PDB file of C-alpha atoms in Angstrom:
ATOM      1  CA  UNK A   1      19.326 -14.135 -14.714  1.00 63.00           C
ATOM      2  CA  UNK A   2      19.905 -10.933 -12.681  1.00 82.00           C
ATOM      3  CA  UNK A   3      18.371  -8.645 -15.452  1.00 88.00           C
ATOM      4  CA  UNK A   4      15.366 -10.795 -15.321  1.00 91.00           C
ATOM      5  CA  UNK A   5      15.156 -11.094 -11.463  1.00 92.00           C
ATOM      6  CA  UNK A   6      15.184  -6.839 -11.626  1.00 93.00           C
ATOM      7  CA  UNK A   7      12.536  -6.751 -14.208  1.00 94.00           C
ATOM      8  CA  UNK A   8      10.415  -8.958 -11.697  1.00 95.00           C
ATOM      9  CA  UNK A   9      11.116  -6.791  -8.962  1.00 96.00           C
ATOM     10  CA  UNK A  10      10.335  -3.744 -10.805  1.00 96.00           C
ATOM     11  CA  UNK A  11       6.633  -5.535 -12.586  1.00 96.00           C
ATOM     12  CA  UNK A  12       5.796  -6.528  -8.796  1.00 96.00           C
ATOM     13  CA  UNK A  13       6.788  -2.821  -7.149  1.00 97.00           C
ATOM     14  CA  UNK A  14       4.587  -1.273 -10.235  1.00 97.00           C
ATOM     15  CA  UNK A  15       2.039  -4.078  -9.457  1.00 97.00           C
ATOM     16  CA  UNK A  16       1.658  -3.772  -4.963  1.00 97.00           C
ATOM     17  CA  UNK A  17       1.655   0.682  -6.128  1.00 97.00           C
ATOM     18  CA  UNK A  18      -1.621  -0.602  -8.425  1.00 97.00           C
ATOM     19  CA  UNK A  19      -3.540  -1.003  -5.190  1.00 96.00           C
ATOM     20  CA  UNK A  20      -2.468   1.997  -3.273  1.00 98.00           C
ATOM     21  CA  UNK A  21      -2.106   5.010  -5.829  1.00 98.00           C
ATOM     22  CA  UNK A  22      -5.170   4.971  -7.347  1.00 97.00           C
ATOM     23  CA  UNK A  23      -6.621   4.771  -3.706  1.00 97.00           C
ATOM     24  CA  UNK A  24      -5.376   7.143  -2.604  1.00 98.00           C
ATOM     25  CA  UNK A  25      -6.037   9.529  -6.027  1.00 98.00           C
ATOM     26  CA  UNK A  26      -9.198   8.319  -5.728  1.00 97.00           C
ATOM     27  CA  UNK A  27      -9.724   9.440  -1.939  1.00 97.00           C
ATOM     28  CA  UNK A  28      -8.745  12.901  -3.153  1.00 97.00           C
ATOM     29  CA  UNK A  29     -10.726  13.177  -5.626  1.00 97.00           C
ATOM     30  CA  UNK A  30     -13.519  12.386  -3.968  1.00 97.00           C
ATOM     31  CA  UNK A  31     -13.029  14.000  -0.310  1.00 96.00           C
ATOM     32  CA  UNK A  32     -16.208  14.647   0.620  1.00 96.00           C
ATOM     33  CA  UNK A  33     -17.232  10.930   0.402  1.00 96.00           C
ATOM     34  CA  UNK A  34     -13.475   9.561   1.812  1.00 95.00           C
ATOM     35  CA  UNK A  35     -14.333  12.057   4.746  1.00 96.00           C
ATOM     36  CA  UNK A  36     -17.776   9.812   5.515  1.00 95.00           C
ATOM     37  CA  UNK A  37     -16.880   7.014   5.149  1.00 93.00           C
ATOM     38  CA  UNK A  38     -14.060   7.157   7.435  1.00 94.00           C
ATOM     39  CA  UNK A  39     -16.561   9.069   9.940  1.00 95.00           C
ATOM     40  CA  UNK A  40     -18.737   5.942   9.148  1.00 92.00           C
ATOM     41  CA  UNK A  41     -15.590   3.769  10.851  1.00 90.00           C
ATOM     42  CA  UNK A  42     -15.927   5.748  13.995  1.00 90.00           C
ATOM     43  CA  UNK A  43     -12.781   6.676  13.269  1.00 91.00           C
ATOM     44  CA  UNK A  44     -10.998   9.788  15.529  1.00 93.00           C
ATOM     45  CA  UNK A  45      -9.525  13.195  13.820  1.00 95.00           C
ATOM     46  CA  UNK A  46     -11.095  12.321  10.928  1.00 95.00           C
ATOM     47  CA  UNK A  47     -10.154  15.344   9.538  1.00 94.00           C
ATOM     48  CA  UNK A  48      -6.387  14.318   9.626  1.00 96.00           C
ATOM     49  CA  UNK A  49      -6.497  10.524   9.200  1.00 96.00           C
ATOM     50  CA  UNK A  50      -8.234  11.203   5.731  1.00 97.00           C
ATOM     51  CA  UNK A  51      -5.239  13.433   4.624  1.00 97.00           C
ATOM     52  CA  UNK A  52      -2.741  11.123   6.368  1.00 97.00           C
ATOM     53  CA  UNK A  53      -4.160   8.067   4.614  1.00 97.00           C
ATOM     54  CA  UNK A  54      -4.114  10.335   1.150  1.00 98.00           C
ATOM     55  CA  UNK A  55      -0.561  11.033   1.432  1.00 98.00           C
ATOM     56  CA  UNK A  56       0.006   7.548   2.443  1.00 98.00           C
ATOM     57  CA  UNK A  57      -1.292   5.987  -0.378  1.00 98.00           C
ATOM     58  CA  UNK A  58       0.207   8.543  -2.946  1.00 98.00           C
ATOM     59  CA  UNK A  59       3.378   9.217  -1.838  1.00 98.00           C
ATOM     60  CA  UNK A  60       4.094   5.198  -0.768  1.00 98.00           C
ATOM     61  CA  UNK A  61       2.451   3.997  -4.395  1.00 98.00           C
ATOM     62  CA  UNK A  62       4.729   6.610  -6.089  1.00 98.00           C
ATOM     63  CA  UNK A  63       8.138   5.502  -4.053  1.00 98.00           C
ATOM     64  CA  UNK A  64       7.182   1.874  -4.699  1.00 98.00           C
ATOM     65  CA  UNK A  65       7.518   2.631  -8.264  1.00 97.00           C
ATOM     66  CA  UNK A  66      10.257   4.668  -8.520  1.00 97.00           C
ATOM     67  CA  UNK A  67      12.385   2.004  -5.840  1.00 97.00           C
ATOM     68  CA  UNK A  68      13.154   4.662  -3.486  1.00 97.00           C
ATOM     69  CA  UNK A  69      13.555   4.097  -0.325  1.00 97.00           C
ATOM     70  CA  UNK A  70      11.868   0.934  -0.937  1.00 97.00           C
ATOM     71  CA  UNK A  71      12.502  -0.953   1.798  1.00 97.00           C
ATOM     72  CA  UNK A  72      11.456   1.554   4.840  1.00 98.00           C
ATOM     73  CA  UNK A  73       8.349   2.234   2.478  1.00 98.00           C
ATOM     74  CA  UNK A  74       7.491  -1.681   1.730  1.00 98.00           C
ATOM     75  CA  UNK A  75       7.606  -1.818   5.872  1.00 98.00           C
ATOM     76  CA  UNK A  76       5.379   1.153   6.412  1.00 98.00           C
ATOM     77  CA  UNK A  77       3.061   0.206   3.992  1.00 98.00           C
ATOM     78  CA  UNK A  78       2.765  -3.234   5.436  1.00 98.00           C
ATOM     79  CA  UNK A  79       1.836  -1.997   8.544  1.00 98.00           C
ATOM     80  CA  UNK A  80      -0.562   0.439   7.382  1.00 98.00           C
ATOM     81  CA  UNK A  81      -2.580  -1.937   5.368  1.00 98.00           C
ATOM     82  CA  UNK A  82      -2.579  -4.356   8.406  1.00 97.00           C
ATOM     83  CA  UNK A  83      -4.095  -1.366  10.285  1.00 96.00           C
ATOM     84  CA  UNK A  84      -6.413  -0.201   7.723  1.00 95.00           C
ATOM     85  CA  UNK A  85      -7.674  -4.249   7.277  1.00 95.00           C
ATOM     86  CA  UNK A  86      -8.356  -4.211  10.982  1.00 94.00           C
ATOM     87  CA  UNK A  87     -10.566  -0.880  10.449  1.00 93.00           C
ATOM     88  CA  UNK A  88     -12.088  -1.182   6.643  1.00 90.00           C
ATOM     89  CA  UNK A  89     -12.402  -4.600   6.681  1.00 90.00           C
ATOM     90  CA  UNK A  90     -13.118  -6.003  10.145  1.00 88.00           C
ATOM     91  CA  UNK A  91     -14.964  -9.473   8.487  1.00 91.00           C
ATOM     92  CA  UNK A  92     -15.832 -10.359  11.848  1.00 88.00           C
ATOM     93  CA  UNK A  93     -18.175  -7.111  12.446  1.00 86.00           C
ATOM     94  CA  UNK A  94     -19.702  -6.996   9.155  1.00 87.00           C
ATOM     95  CA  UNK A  95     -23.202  -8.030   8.820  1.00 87.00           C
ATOM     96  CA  UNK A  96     -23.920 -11.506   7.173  1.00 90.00           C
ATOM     97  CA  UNK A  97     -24.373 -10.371   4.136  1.00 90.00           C
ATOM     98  CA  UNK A  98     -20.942  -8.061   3.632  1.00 88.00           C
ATOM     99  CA  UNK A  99     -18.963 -10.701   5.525  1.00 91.00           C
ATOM    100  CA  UNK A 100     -18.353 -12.180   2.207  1.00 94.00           C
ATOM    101  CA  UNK A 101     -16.712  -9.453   0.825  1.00 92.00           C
ATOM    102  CA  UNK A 102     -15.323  -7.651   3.634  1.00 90.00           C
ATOM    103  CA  UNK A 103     -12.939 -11.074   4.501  1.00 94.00           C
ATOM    104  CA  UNK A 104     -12.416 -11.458   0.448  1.00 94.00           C
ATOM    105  CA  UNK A 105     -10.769  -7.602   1.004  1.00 94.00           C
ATOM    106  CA  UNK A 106      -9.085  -8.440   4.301  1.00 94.00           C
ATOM    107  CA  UNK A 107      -7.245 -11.388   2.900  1.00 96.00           C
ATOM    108  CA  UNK A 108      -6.305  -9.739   0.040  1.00 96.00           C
ATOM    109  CA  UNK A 109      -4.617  -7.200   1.870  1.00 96.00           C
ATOM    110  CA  UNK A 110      -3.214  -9.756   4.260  1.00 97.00           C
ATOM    111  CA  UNK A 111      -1.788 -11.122   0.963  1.00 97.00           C
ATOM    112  CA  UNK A 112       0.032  -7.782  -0.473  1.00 97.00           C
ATOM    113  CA  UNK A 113       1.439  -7.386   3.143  1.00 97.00           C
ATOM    114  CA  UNK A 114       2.959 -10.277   2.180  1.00 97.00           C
ATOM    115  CA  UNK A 115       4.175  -9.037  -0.582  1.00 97.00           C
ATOM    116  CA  UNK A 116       5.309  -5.726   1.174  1.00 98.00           C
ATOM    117  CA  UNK A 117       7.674  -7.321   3.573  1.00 98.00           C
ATOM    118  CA  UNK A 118       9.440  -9.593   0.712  1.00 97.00           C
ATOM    119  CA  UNK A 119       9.557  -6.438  -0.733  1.00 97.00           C
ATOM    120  CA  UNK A 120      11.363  -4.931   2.197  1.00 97.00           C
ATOM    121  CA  UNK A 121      13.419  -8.056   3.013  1.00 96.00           C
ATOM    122  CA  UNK A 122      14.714  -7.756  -0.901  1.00 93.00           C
ATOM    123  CA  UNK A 123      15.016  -4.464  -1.424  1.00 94.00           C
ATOM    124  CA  UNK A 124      13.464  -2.947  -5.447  1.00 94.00           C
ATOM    125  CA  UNK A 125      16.831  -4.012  -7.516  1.00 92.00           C
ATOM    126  CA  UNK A 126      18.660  -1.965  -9.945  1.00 93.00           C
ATOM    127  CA  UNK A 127      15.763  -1.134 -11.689  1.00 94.00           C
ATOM    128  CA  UNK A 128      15.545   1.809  -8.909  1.00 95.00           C
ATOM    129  CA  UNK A 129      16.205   4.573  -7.591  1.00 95.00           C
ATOM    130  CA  UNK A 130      17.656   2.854  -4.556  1.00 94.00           C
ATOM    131  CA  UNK A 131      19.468   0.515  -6.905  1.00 91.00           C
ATOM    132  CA  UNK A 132      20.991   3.931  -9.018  1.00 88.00           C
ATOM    133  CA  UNK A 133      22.519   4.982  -5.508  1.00 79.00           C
ATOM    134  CA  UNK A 134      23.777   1.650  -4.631  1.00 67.00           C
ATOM    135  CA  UNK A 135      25.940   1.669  -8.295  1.00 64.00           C
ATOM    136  CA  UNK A 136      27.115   5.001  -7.404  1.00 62.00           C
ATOM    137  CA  UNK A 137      28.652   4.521  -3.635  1.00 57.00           C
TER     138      UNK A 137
END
């Protein structure tokens, strides 16, 4: 039962870094359009938050995968996609006809926050990098 309850873990740690590494590859890749629409936001520094949010997304998608660190990074990731629901997807503040979408998104992130802090309050198994060191102390 323990093998299977790992290859869960793992599935669901490759499944929450499905939502934020290609994000964030994607916001590289295209720069120029991640830097205007974050202008768009009213955001400030817009010239770091882009390449904070970049690294965010990478490096947190690739550490979910590989189960390192997993719990500090399940915990920061929670609260950034809190934050970046409150910003990207403020349902409230979108016109009538975005509202739709823009709570569909919202609650969808509220749901892989969810996800993110069972994540943290479990830890990513022994299918991990965490779970390697763990055999090894």
């Amino acid at each position: 039962m323990k093998n299977f309850e790992n290859v869960l873990n793992l599935l669901g740690r490759i499944a929450i870094a499905a939502l934020f590494l290609p994000a964030g590859l994607n916001k590289l890749m295209g720069i120029e359009g991640t830097t205007g629409y974050f202008t768009s936001l009213g955001l400030p520094a817009v010239a770091v938050i882009v390449w904070v949010v970049i690294a965010i997304e990478i490096l947190g998608g690739l550490a979910l995968i590989l189960g390192y660190h997993t719990r500090f990074v399940a915990i920061g990731l929670a609260i950034f996609t809190v934050l970046a629901s409150i910003v990207g997807h403020a349902f409230w503040a979108a016109p009538v006809d975005a509202a739709f979408i823009a709570q569909l998104l919202f609650f969808k992130n509220i749901a892989v926050t969810g996800g993110l802090l069972v994540l943290a309050s479990s830890g990513a198994g022994s299918i991990s990098i965490d779970g390697r060191k763990t055999k090894t102390e």
